[in-house]
C-alpha cells in the first residue's frame, strides 16, 4: 500500500519491548540533561555512554550509524564550523581566515553546541528506529492525548512521501513541456506558479472527501474507543520513567545552584 | 477563550492540517530545487491560519517544524515557536480583515515577517549564540565582526531577510485561496475571512492590484539588496 515515512526497524530487543512512553521519556531526559547540565563534557559523555550503547542494546546500531553519517553529522558539522569561525568570543586566536578568526573559546563553545545538537537528533533517531509511530501514538492516545493529534502526526507521515513524489512528477512534467527551471532568477521565480499550482490544488481537492470518510468512522465521537493492540506497561517501565525524571530535576537544580 | 480555540477546529480543519504540513515541506524542498533565495516553507501554515483561525495556524506551524525536524532536517526542530507564531499572526491578521485584497495581503506578510523576526531572535541568540546553520548567518557574522552587539546583529539580519519571504508566502497563499472553489472554502471554520471585498466581479483580487503587490515585493528585494551592499561594503 502506501509507503510510510518511517525509520522503524522491527527487531526483537529489550528496547523494542519497552513501553513507547518510557522511550519518549528517555529521549526527552537525554536532551534536557545535555542542554541543562552545568558540566562542560556532559553532552559528549551522553553520546558515548548512553546513546551509542543503547543503539547496540536495541540491535539497531548499523542503521543508527548510517543515519548518523547521512543526517546528523553534516548538520552538526556545519553548525560547528559556522560557530567556531563566527563566534566573536575569546582572545587566543588559533586560526585566521580573512576577517574570520577561530579562537580557543569559540572552538570549545562550538564543540559543545554541536554535540548538544548531536545528542538531540541522535536521541530522536534512536526513538524512531526502535518505536513504530502508530504504537507511540496509540499509547499516548490511551493516556489521554486527543485522538486528533495522533491523526495529524500519523497521516502527515503518510501523506508526505506521496506529496514529495507528486512534486517530483510535476517538476518533470513541466520541464518536459519546456518550463524553464534553471536559467535566470526572474525565470525561476516565474516558474514557481506552474509548479505550486497543480501540487496544492490537487491535494486540497482531497480534503472534503477525507473529512467525510473519517467522520463516517466516528472521528469526532466523544465515546472512549477500544484498541485492537494492547501495549504493555509493566511496573519496571514506570520505575525507569521516575528515575529519568529525577535525573533531569537533579541536572536542572545543579545548573541553577551553580550559576 | 477555550471556546474560541475550539471553533478553529472542525473535522475539515483536522484533515487540512496534515496536508498543509506536507505542502509546507514539499514546497520548501521545491524552492531548494529552483535555488530561489527564499524559504516559502510556511504557505500551508498561512493557508490553515486564514481558513481556520489563528490557533489552528499556530498548531500547524508547530507540528510542521516538529515533523520537519524528525523526518528531514533535524536543525529545523528548535524553530517551532517561530513557525507557530507565524501561523498565529497570519490568522489574527485574517481575522482583522487583512486577507481580502492584494495590498492587505502584503501588509499581512509584512506583519508576519516582523513577528517571525522578533520570535526567532531569542532562539538564535540563546540556543546558537547568534550563529545558526542557515546561510543568512553570514550577514550576522559580518555584523558581529564590525562590532555590533549580538542582539542587534541578529535582529537586523532577520529584518533584511524575512519580509521578502513572508510577503511572497502570503501572496501565494492568497492566490491559492482565490483559486479554490467557493463550496470547498465554505466547509472551513472561517470562510468569511477570505471573501474578496469590493463590488464588481473579482473586486479586490483584480490584476492591477496584483501587479502593484508584485511591484512592492520587487522593490523590497532591491531595497534589501541595497542595504546588504551598504552593510557589507561599508
Short mmCIF file of C-alpha atoms in Angstrom, two decimals:
data_model
loop_
_atom_site.label_atom_id
_atom_site.label_comp_id
_atom_site.label_asym_id
_atom_site.label_seq_id
_atom_site.Cartn_x
_atom_site.Cartn_y
_atom_site.Cartn_z
CA UNK A 1 0.00 0.00 0.00
CA UNK A 2 1.27 3.48 0.73
CA UNK A 3 4.84 3.92 1.60
CA UNK A 4 5.18 5.37 5.06
CA UNK A 5 7.85 7.80 6.09
CA UNK A 6 9.24 5.87 8.99
CA UNK A 7 12.64 4.86 10.25
CA UNK A 8 11.22 1.99 12.27
CA UNK A 9 13.06 -1.31 12.12
CA UNK A 10 11.37 -4.38 13.51
CA UNK A 11 13.80 -6.26 15.76
CA UNK A 12 13.46 -8.33 18.87
CA UNK A 13 15.31 -6.49 21.62
CA UNK A 14 14.92 -5.22 25.19
CA UNK A 15 14.45 -1.68 23.87
CA UNK A 16 11.75 -2.74 21.41
CA UNK A 17 9.79 -4.29 24.26
CA UNK A 18 9.85 -1.15 26.40
CA UNK A 19 6.70 0.91 26.59
CA UNK A 20 6.77 3.71 23.98
CA UNK A 21 6.23 6.38 26.63
CA UNK A 22 9.30 5.14 28.52
CA UNK A 23 11.40 5.55 25.37
CA UNK A 24 9.97 9.01 24.79
CA UNK A 25 10.78 9.98 28.39
CA UNK A 26 14.30 8.62 27.92
CA UNK A 27 14.84 10.76 24.83
CA UNK A 28 13.48 13.93 26.40
CA UNK A 29 15.56 13.31 29.53
CA UNK A 30 18.74 12.90 27.48
CA UNK A 31 18.06 16.15 25.62
CA UNK A 32 17.18 18.13 28.74
CA UNK A 33 20.26 16.89 30.59
CA UNK A 34 22.50 17.69 27.61
CA UNK A 35 21.18 21.24 27.48
CA UNK A 36 20.98 22.00 31.20
CA UNK A 37 23.93 20.20 32.75
CA UNK A 38 26.48 22.71 34.09
CA UNK A 39 29.40 20.42 33.34
CA UNK A 40 31.13 21.02 30.02
CA UNK A 41 31.62 17.39 28.99
CA UNK A 42 28.11 16.09 29.78
CA UNK A 43 26.75 16.10 26.19
CA UNK A 44 29.86 14.35 24.89
CA UNK A 45 29.64 11.72 27.63
CA UNK A 46 25.94 11.17 26.99
CA UNK A 47 26.65 10.28 23.38
CA UNK A 48 29.42 7.86 24.36
CA UNK A 49 27.97 6.16 27.44
CA UNK A 50 24.23 6.38 26.77
CA UNK A 51 23.13 6.80 23.18
CA UNK A 52 25.65 4.57 21.39
CA UNK A 53 25.37 1.63 23.87
CA UNK A 54 21.58 1.97 23.77
CA UNK A 55 21.60 1.62 19.99
CA UNK A 56 23.61 -1.61 20.38
CA UNK A 57 21.20 -2.81 23.06
CA UNK A 58 18.30 -2.12 20.70
CA UNK A 59 20.08 -4.06 17.93
CA UNK A 60 19.77 -1.08 15.59
CA UNK A 61 23.42 0.03 15.69
CA UNK A 62 24.19 -0.37 11.93
CA UNK A 63 21.13 1.65 10.92
CA UNK A 64 21.81 4.16 13.68
CA UNK A 65 25.34 4.85 12.45
CA UNK A 66 24.16 5.05 8.84
CA UNK A 67 21.57 7.69 9.75
CA UNK A 68 24.13 9.50 11.88
CA UNK A 69 26.58 9.72 8.99
CA UNK A 70 23.97 10.78 6.46
CA UNK A 71 21.85 13.19 8.52
CA UNK A 72 23.30 14.18 11.84
CA UNK A 73 26.99 14.71 11.21
CA UNK A 74 26.60 17.06 8.20
CA UNK A 75 24.18 19.30 10.13
CA UNK A 76 26.25 19.27 13.31
CA UNK A 77 29.49 19.70 11.39
CA UNK A 78 28.18 22.73 9.54
CA UNK A 79 26.92 24.27 12.78
CA UNK A 80 30.31 23.58 14.35
CA UNK A 81 32.24 25.31 11.55
CA UNK A 82 29.89 28.32 11.47
CA UNK A 83 30.13 28.81 15.21
CA UNK A 84 33.83 28.12 15.52
CA UNK A 85 34.57 30.82 12.96
CA UNK A 86 31.88 33.36 13.68
CA UNK A 87 31.57 33.47 17.46
CA UNK A 88 33.25 36.72 18.47
CA UNK A 89 34.38 35.46 21.88
CA UNK A 90 37.80 34.76 23.28
CA UNK A 91 41.29 36.16 22.83
CA UNK A 92 43.55 33.23 21.92
CA UNK A 93 43.46 33.16 18.15
CA UNK A 94 44.26 29.75 16.70
CA UNK A 95 43.45 30.20 13.05
CA UNK A 96 42.80 33.23 10.83
CA UNK A 97 40.98 33.49 7.51
CA UNK A 98 40.29 36.99 6.12
CA UNK A 99 38.17 38.75 8.71
CA UNK A 100 37.23 35.50 10.46
CA UNK A 101 39.24 34.13 13.29
CA UNK A 102 38.88 30.97 15.28
CA UNK A 103 39.70 31.33 18.95
CA UNK A 104 40.14 28.68 21.58
CA UNK A 105 36.97 29.81 23.33
CA UNK A 106 34.84 29.83 20.20
CA UNK A 107 36.17 26.38 19.32
CA UNK A 108 35.15 25.00 22.73
CA UNK A 109 31.78 26.73 22.51
CA UNK A 110 31.11 25.37 19.03
CA UNK A 111 32.19 21.88 20.05
CA UNK A 112 29.71 21.78 22.91
CA UNK A 113 26.85 23.23 20.90
CA UNK A 114 27.42 20.82 18.04
CA UNK A 115 27.47 17.89 20.47
CA UNK A 116 24.24 19.09 22.07
CA UNK A 117 22.63 19.09 18.65
CA UNK A 118 24.03 15.60 18.06
CA UNK A 119 22.51 14.42 21.35
CA UNK A 120 19.15 15.93 20.45
CA UNK A 121 19.00 14.48 16.97
CA UNK A 122 20.55 11.09 17.64
CA UNK A 123 18.29 10.53 20.63
CA UNK A 124 15.28 11.15 18.40
CA UNK A 125 16.73 8.91 15.71
CA UNK A 126 17.11 6.18 18.31
CA UNK A 127 13.48 6.60 19.34
CA UNK A 128 12.25 6.48 15.74
CA UNK A 129 14.35 3.41 14.94
CA UNK A 130 13.00 1.39 17.83
CA UNK A 131 9.42 2.65 18.08
CA UNK A 132 6.70 2.44 15.49
CA UNK A 133 4.97 5.84 15.20
CA UNK A 134 1.48 4.31 15.39
CA UNK A 135 2.46 2.38 18.51
CA UNK A 136 3.69 5.56 20.20
CA UNK A 137 0.57 7.44 19.16
CA UNK A 138 -1.88 4.76 20.26
CA UNK A 139 -0.13 4.52 23.63
CA UNK A 140 -0.29 8.31 24.08
CA UNK A 141 -3.94 8.37 22.97
CA UNK A 142 -4.72 5.73 25.58
CA UNK A 143 -3.12 8.02 28.17
CA UNK A 144 -5.31 10.95 27.17
CA UNK A 145 -3.74 12.62 24.14
CA UNK A 146 -6.64 13.76 21.91
CA UNK A 147 -7.08 11.39 19.00
CA UNK A 148 -6.95 14.30 16.57
CA UNK A 149 -3.25 14.90 17.32
CA UNK A 150 -2.46 11.27 16.66
CA UNK A 151 -4.37 11.53 13.40
CA UNK A 152 -2.41 14.65 12.33
CA UNK A 153 1.01 13.13 13.06
CA UNK A 154 0.37 9.71 11.57
CA UNK A 155 -1.37 10.96 8.46
CA UNK A 156 1.32 13.62 7.85
CA UNK A 157 3.94 10.87 7.88
CA UNK A 158 1.77 9.04 5.36
CA UNK A 159 0.97 12.00 3.08
CA UNK A 160 4.47 13.48 2.99
CA UNK A 161 6.17 10.84 0.80
CA UNK A 162 3.19 10.90 -1.58
CA UNK A 163 3.37 14.68 -1.78
CA UNK A 164 7.12 14.62 -2.44
CA UNK A 165 6.62 12.06 -5.19
CA UNK A 166 3.87 14.24 -6.66
CA UNK A 167 6.17 17.31 -6.58
CA UNK A 168 8.84 15.36 -8.46
CA UNK A 169 6.29 14.25 -11.07
CA UNK A 170 5.08 17.84 -11.54
CA UNK A 171 8.64 19.17 -11.93
CA UNK A 172 9.44 16.51 -14.55
CA UNK A 173 6.14 17.06 -16.37
CA UNK A 174 6.52 20.84 -16.53
CA UNK A 175 10.16 20.54 -17.60
CA UNK A 176 9.21 18.21 -20.42
CA UNK A 177 6.72 20.85 -21.55
CA UNK A 178 9.60 23.31 -21.67
CA UNK A 179 9.28 25.08 -18.32
CA UNK A 180 12.50 26.86 -17.50
CA UNK A 181 13.74 25.86 -14.04
CA UNK A 182 17.41 26.57 -14.48
CA UNK A 183 18.12 29.93 -16.14
CA UNK A 184 17.80 33.48 -14.78
CA UNK A 185 16.38 34.47 -11.42
CA UNK A 186 13.23 36.09 -12.86
CA UNK A 187 12.52 32.99 -14.98
CA UNK A 188 12.91 30.68 -11.99
CA UNK A 189 10.67 32.93 -9.88
CA UNK A 190 8.11 32.81 -12.68
CA UNK A 191 8.21 29.02 -12.87
CA UNK A 192 7.06 28.86 -9.25
CA UNK A 193 3.36 29.21 -10.07
CA UNK A 194 3.06 26.36 -12.63
CA UNK A 195 4.82 24.12 -10.11
CA UNK A 196 2.99 25.09 -6.93
CA UNK A 197 -0.44 25.34 -8.53
CA UNK A 198 -1.02 21.70 -9.54
CA UNK A 199 0.61 20.42 -6.35
CA UNK A 200 -1.52 22.46 -3.97
CA UNK A 201 -4.87 22.33 -5.76
CA UNK A 202 -4.51 18.61 -6.33
CA UNK A 203 -4.03 17.93 -2.63
CA UNK A 204 -6.62 20.41 -1.37
CA UNK A 205 -9.25 18.76 -3.55
CA UNK A 206 -8.99 15.65 -1.38
CA UNK A 207 -9.75 17.46 1.89
CA UNK A 208 -13.53 17.29 1.79
CA UNK A 209 -13.58 13.63 0.78
CA UNK A 210 -11.20 12.67 3.55
CA UNK A 211 -13.22 14.67 6.09
CA UNK A 212 -16.39 12.79 5.18
CA UNK A 213 -14.54 9.45 5.27
CA UNK A 214 -13.11 9.89 8.77
CA UNK A 215 -16.30 11.46 10.05
CA UNK A 216 -18.08 8.26 8.95
CA UNK A 217 -15.63 6.35 11.19
CA UNK A 218 -16.55 8.30 14.31
CA UNK A 219 -13.63 10.76 14.28
CA UNK A 220 -15.26 13.40 16.46
CA UNK A 221 -17.15 10.93 18.64
CA UNK A 222 -16.60 11.59 22.35
CA UNK A 223 -17.05 7.91 23.33
CA UNK A 224 -13.99 6.05 24.61
CA UNK A 225 -12.64 3.93 21.78
CA UNK A 226 -11.27 0.46 22.26
CA UNK A 227 -7.93 -0.51 20.77
CA UNK A 228 -7.05 -3.59 18.76
CA UNK A 229 -3.50 -3.72 20.11
CA UNK A 230 -2.83 -3.70 23.82
CA UNK A 231 0.51 -2.08 24.61
CA UNK A 232 2.04 -3.49 27.81
CA UNK A 233 3.23 -1.09 30.51
CA UNK A 234 4.91 -3.13 33.29
CA UNK A 235 5.93 -1.57 36.61
CA UNK A 236 9.62 -1.73 35.63
CA UNK A 237 8.80 0.83 32.92
CA UNK A 238 7.21 3.14 35.47
CA UNK A 239 10.32 2.85 37.65
CA UNK A 240 12.60 3.75 34.73
CA UNK A 241 10.49 6.79 33.96
CA UNK A 242 10.66 8.05 37.54
CA UNK A 243 14.44 7.59 37.67
CA UNK A 244 14.80 9.57 34.44
CA UNK A 245 12.59 12.39 35.70
CA UNK A 246 14.62 12.61 38.92
CA UNK A 247 17.87 12.75 36.92
CA UNK A 248 16.52 15.66 34.88
CA UNK A 249 15.44 17.50 38.03
CA UNK A 250 18.91 16.99 39.54
CA UNK A 251 20.54 18.34 36.39
CA UNK A 252 18.36 21.46 36.32
CA UNK A 253 18.83 22.01 40.07
CA UNK A 254 22.62 21.76 39.74
CA UNK A 255 22.55 24.25 36.87
CA UNK A 256 20.51 26.75 38.89
CA UNK A 257 22.54 26.20 42.03
CA UNK A 258 25.96 26.54 40.41
CA UNK A 259 25.21 29.52 38.20
CA UNK B 1 -11.07 31.52 25.41
CA UNK B 2 -11.33 27.74 25.14
CA UNK B 3 -14.45 28.15 23.01
CA UNK B 4 -12.56 30.49 20.71
CA UNK B 5 -9.80 27.93 20.28
CA UNK B 6 -12.32 25.16 19.72
CA UNK B 7 -14.19 26.95 16.96
CA UNK B 8 -10.98 26.88 14.86
CA UNK B 9 -11.24 23.13 14.67
CA UNK B 10 -13.79 21.12 12.76
CA UNK B 11 -13.21 17.82 11.01
CA UNK B 12 -12.15 19.61 7.84
CA UNK B 13 -9.51 21.55 9.81
CA UNK B 14 -8.05 18.34 11.17
CA UNK B 15 -7.89 16.90 7.67
CA UNK B 16 -6.38 20.06 6.23
CA UNK B 17 -3.56 20.28 8.80
CA UNK B 18 -1.58 17.19 7.65
CA UNK B 19 -1.98 18.25 4.03
CA UNK B 20 -0.84 21.78 4.91
CA UNK B 21 2.23 20.41 6.68
CA UNK B 22 3.05 18.29 3.65
CA UNK B 23 2.56 21.39 1.43
CA UNK B 24 4.99 23.34 3.66
CA UNK B 25 7.65 20.69 3.33
CA UNK B 26 7.11 19.83 -0.34
CA UNK B 27 7.19 23.48 -1.46
CA UNK B 28 10.14 24.19 0.83
CA UNK B 29 12.08 21.47 -0.97
CA UNK B 30 10.80 22.56 -4.39
CA UNK B 31 12.19 26.05 -3.75
CA UNK B 32 15.54 24.48 -2.92
CA UNK B 33 15.47 22.74 -6.31
CA UNK B 34 14.78 26.07 -8.02
CA UNK B 35 17.58 27.70 -6.00
CA UNK B 36 15.50 30.73 -5.04
CA UNK B 37 16.71 32.98 -2.21
CA UNK B 38 13.51 32.45 -0.17
CA UNK B 39 12.26 29.61 2.05
CA UNK B 40 8.49 29.62 1.30
CA UNK B 41 8.15 26.91 3.92
CA UNK B 42 5.00 28.26 5.55
CA UNK B 43 2.47 28.51 2.74
CA UNK B 44 0.46 25.63 4.23
CA UNK B 45 0.59 27.22 7.67
CA UNK B 46 -0.76 30.52 6.34
CA UNK B 47 -3.49 28.65 4.44
CA UNK B 48 -4.70 26.92 7.59
CA UNK B 49 -4.43 30.16 9.57
CA UNK B 50 -6.64 32.18 7.22
CA UNK B 51 -9.18 29.43 6.56
CA UNK B 52 -9.50 28.03 10.08
CA UNK B 53 -8.18 30.63 12.52
CA UNK B 54 -5.05 31.63 14.46
CA UNK B 55 -4.94 28.66 16.84
CA UNK B 56 -5.21 26.12 14.05
CA UNK B 57 -2.47 28.06 12.23
CA UNK B 58 -0.22 28.01 15.29
CA UNK B 59 -0.71 24.27 15.73
CA UNK B 60 0.08 23.66 12.07
CA UNK B 61 3.27 25.69 12.31
CA UNK B 62 4.48 23.97 15.46
CA UNK B 63 3.73 20.45 14.19
CA UNK B 64 5.18 21.29 10.80
CA UNK B 65 8.58 22.12 12.26
CA UNK B 66 8.44 19.14 14.60
CA UNK B 67 7.81 16.76 11.73
CA UNK B 68 10.35 18.51 9.52
CA UNK B 69 12.87 18.05 12.31
CA UNK B 70 12.01 14.41 12.85
CA UNK B 71 11.77 13.34 9.24
CA UNK B 72 14.07 15.54 7.16
CA UNK B 73 16.35 18.12 8.70
CA UNK B 74 16.96 17.91 12.44
CA UNK B 75 18.12 21.53 12.66
CA UNK B 76 14.55 22.71 11.90
CA UNK B 77 13.31 21.40 15.23
CA UNK B 78 14.20 24.26 17.64
CA UNK B 79 12.41 26.82 15.47
CA UNK B 80 8.90 25.54 16.13
CA UNK B 81 7.86 28.61 18.19
CA UNK B 82 8.64 30.81 15.18
CA UNK B 83 6.50 28.67 12.89
CA UNK B 84 3.70 28.65 15.48
CA UNK B 85 3.85 32.43 15.80
CA UNK B 86 3.73 32.82 12.00
CA UNK B 87 0.53 30.76 11.93
CA UNK B 88 -0.99 32.64 14.85
CA UNK B 89 -0.20 36.09 13.46
CA UNK B 90 -1.42 35.23 9.95
CA UNK B 91 -4.69 34.00 11.50
CA UNK B 92 -5.11 37.16 13.57
CA UNK B 93 -4.44 39.42 10.58
CA UNK B 94 -7.04 37.47 8.58
CA UNK B 95 -9.48 37.90 11.47
CA UNK B 96 -8.93 41.65 11.37
CA UNK B 97 -9.83 41.57 7.68
CA UNK B 98 -6.32 41.81 6.27
CA UNK B 99 -6.65 38.92 3.85
CA UNK B 100 -9.16 40.33 1.41
CA UNK B 101 -7.18 42.17 -1.25
CA UNK B 102 -3.65 42.13 -2.63
CA UNK B 103 -2.36 45.18 -0.80
CA UNK B 104 -3.82 43.99 2.52
CA UNK B 105 -2.13 40.65 1.95
CA UNK B 106 1.19 42.48 1.51
CA UNK B 107 0.58 44.16 4.88
CA UNK B 108 -0.20 40.77 6.43
CA UNK B 109 3.01 39.33 5.02
CA UNK B 110 5.00 42.23 6.41
CA UNK B 111 3.48 41.97 9.90
CA UNK B 112 4.06 38.21 9.91
CA UNK B 113 7.68 38.79 8.89
CA UNK B 114 8.27 41.26 11.73
CA UNK B 115 6.72 38.81 14.21
CA UNK B 116 8.87 35.98 12.89
CA UNK B 117 11.98 38.14 13.17
CA UNK B 118 11.19 39.05 16.78
CA UNK B 119 10.40 35.48 17.87
CA UNK B 120 13.39 33.91 16.12
CA UNK B 121 15.91 36.30 17.66
CA UNK B 122 15.99 34.91 21.23
CA UNK B 123 16.16 31.34 19.88
CA UNK B 124 19.09 32.23 17.64
CA UNK B 125 20.88 34.07 20.44
CA UNK B 126 20.30 31.67 23.35
CA UNK B 127 20.45 28.35 21.57
CA UNK B 128 23.05 29.03 18.92
CA UNK B 129 24.87 32.09 20.20
CA UNK B 130 23.55 34.09 17.23
CA UNK B 131 25.08 31.91 14.55
CA UNK B 132 22.74 29.29 13.17
CA UNK B 133 23.30 26.78 10.40
CA UNK B 134 21.39 28.90 7.87
CA UNK B 135 23.01 30.83 5.06
CA UNK B 136 21.87 34.23 6.31
CA UNK B 137 24.16 33.79 9.31
CA UNK B 138 26.99 35.07 7.13
CA UNK B 139 25.37 38.50 7.41
CA UNK B 140 25.03 38.14 11.18
CA UNK B 141 28.65 37.07 11.43
CA UNK B 142 29.77 40.08 9.41
CA UNK B 143 27.73 42.46 11.55
CA UNK B 144 29.24 40.89 14.67
CA UNK B 145 32.72 41.39 13.29
CA UNK B 146 32.01 45.07 12.64
CA UNK B 147 31.41 45.45 16.35
CA UNK B 148 27.62 45.37 16.59
CA UNK B 149 26.03 43.76 19.63
CA UNK B 150 24.75 40.23 19.23
CA UNK B 151 21.06 41.18 19.58
CA UNK B 152 21.14 43.99 17.04
CA UNK B 153 23.17 41.89 14.61
CA UNK B 154 20.67 39.02 14.73
CA UNK B 155 17.65 41.34 14.55
CA UNK B 156 18.97 43.30 11.58
CA UNK B 157 19.70 40.08 9.71
CA UNK B 158 16.12 38.86 10.20
CA UNK B 159 14.68 42.23 9.25
CA UNK B 160 16.62 42.08 5.99
CA UNK B 161 15.73 38.52 5.06
CA UNK B 162 12.25 37.87 6.48
CA UNK B 163 9.88 40.40 4.77
CA UNK B 164 10.52 39.26 1.19
CA UNK B 165 9.98 35.63 2.13
CA UNK B 166 6.85 36.17 4.20
CA UNK B 167 5.19 38.62 1.79
CA UNK B 168 5.74 36.17 -1.09
CA UNK B 169 4.33 33.40 1.11
CA UNK B 170 1.22 35.44 1.98
CA UNK B 171 0.65 36.38 -1.67
CA UNK B 172 0.95 32.79 -2.87
CA UNK B 173 -1.43 31.66 -0.12
CA UNK B 174 -3.89 34.37 -1.21
CA UNK B 175 -3.65 33.27 -4.84
CA UNK B 176 -4.31 29.67 -3.77
CA UNK B 177 -7.33 30.62 -1.67
CA UNK B 178 -8.75 32.67 -4.56
CA UNK B 179 -8.34 29.65 -6.81
CA UNK B 180 -10.30 27.32 -4.52
CA UNK B 181 -13.95 26.70 -5.28
CA UNK B 182 -16.41 28.58 -3.01
CA UNK B 183 -18.01 25.31 -1.95
CA UNK B 184 -14.72 23.95 -0.59
CA UNK B 185 -13.95 27.13 1.34
CA UNK B 186 -17.41 27.03 2.91
CA UNK B 187 -16.53 23.85 4.79
CA UNK B 188 -13.77 25.51 6.84
CA UNK B 189 -14.46 27.39 10.08
CA UNK B 190 -13.72 30.92 8.78
CA UNK B 191 -14.83 31.20 5.14
CA UNK B 192 -15.84 34.86 5.52
CA UNK B 193 -12.25 35.93 6.27
CA UNK B 194 -11.05 35.33 2.74
CA UNK B 195 -14.06 36.77 0.94
CA UNK B 196 -12.75 39.32 -1.50
CA UNK B 197 -14.06 42.82 -0.81
CA UNK B 198 -15.23 45.27 -3.45
CA UNK B 199 -18.17 45.21 -5.83
CA UNK B 200 -17.74 44.32 -9.46
CA UNK B 201 -16.77 40.71 -10.18
CA UNK B 202 -13.34 39.85 -8.88
CA UNK B 203 -13.18 43.13 -6.91
CA UNK B 204 -10.09 43.34 -4.72
CA UNK B 205 -8.41 40.41 -6.41
CA UNK B 206 -8.03 42.12 -9.78
CA UNK B 207 -4.87 42.02 -11.78
CA UNK B 208 -3.80 45.67 -11.42
CA UNK B 209 -3.61 45.24 -7.66
CA UNK B 210 -1.69 42.00 -8.09
CA UNK B 211 0.90 43.72 -10.27
CA UNK B 212 1.23 46.55 -7.74
CA UNK B 213 1.72 43.96 -4.98
CA UNK B 214 4.37 42.13 -7.01
CA UNK B 215 5.99 45.52 -7.63
CA UNK B 216 6.16 46.13 -3.87
CA UNK B 217 7.91 42.80 -3.37
CA UNK B 218 10.42 43.56 -6.14
CA UNK B 219 11.11 46.95 -4.55
CA UNK B 220 11.65 45.25 -1.19
CA UNK B 221 14.09 42.81 -2.77
CA UNK B 222 16.02 45.70 -4.31
CA UNK B 223 15.94 47.59 -1.00
CA UNK B 224 17.25 44.57 0.90
CA UNK B 225 19.98 44.06 -1.69
CA UNK B 226 20.90 47.75 -1.44
CA UNK B 227 21.04 47.62 2.36
CA UNK B 228 23.15 44.49 2.19
CA UNK B 229 25.62 46.11 -0.16
CA UNK B 230 25.82 49.12 2.12
CA UNK B 231 26.41 46.97 5.17
CA UNK B 232 28.91 44.68 3.54
CA UNK B 233 30.60 47.44 1.57
CA UNK B 234 30.83 49.96 4.42
#
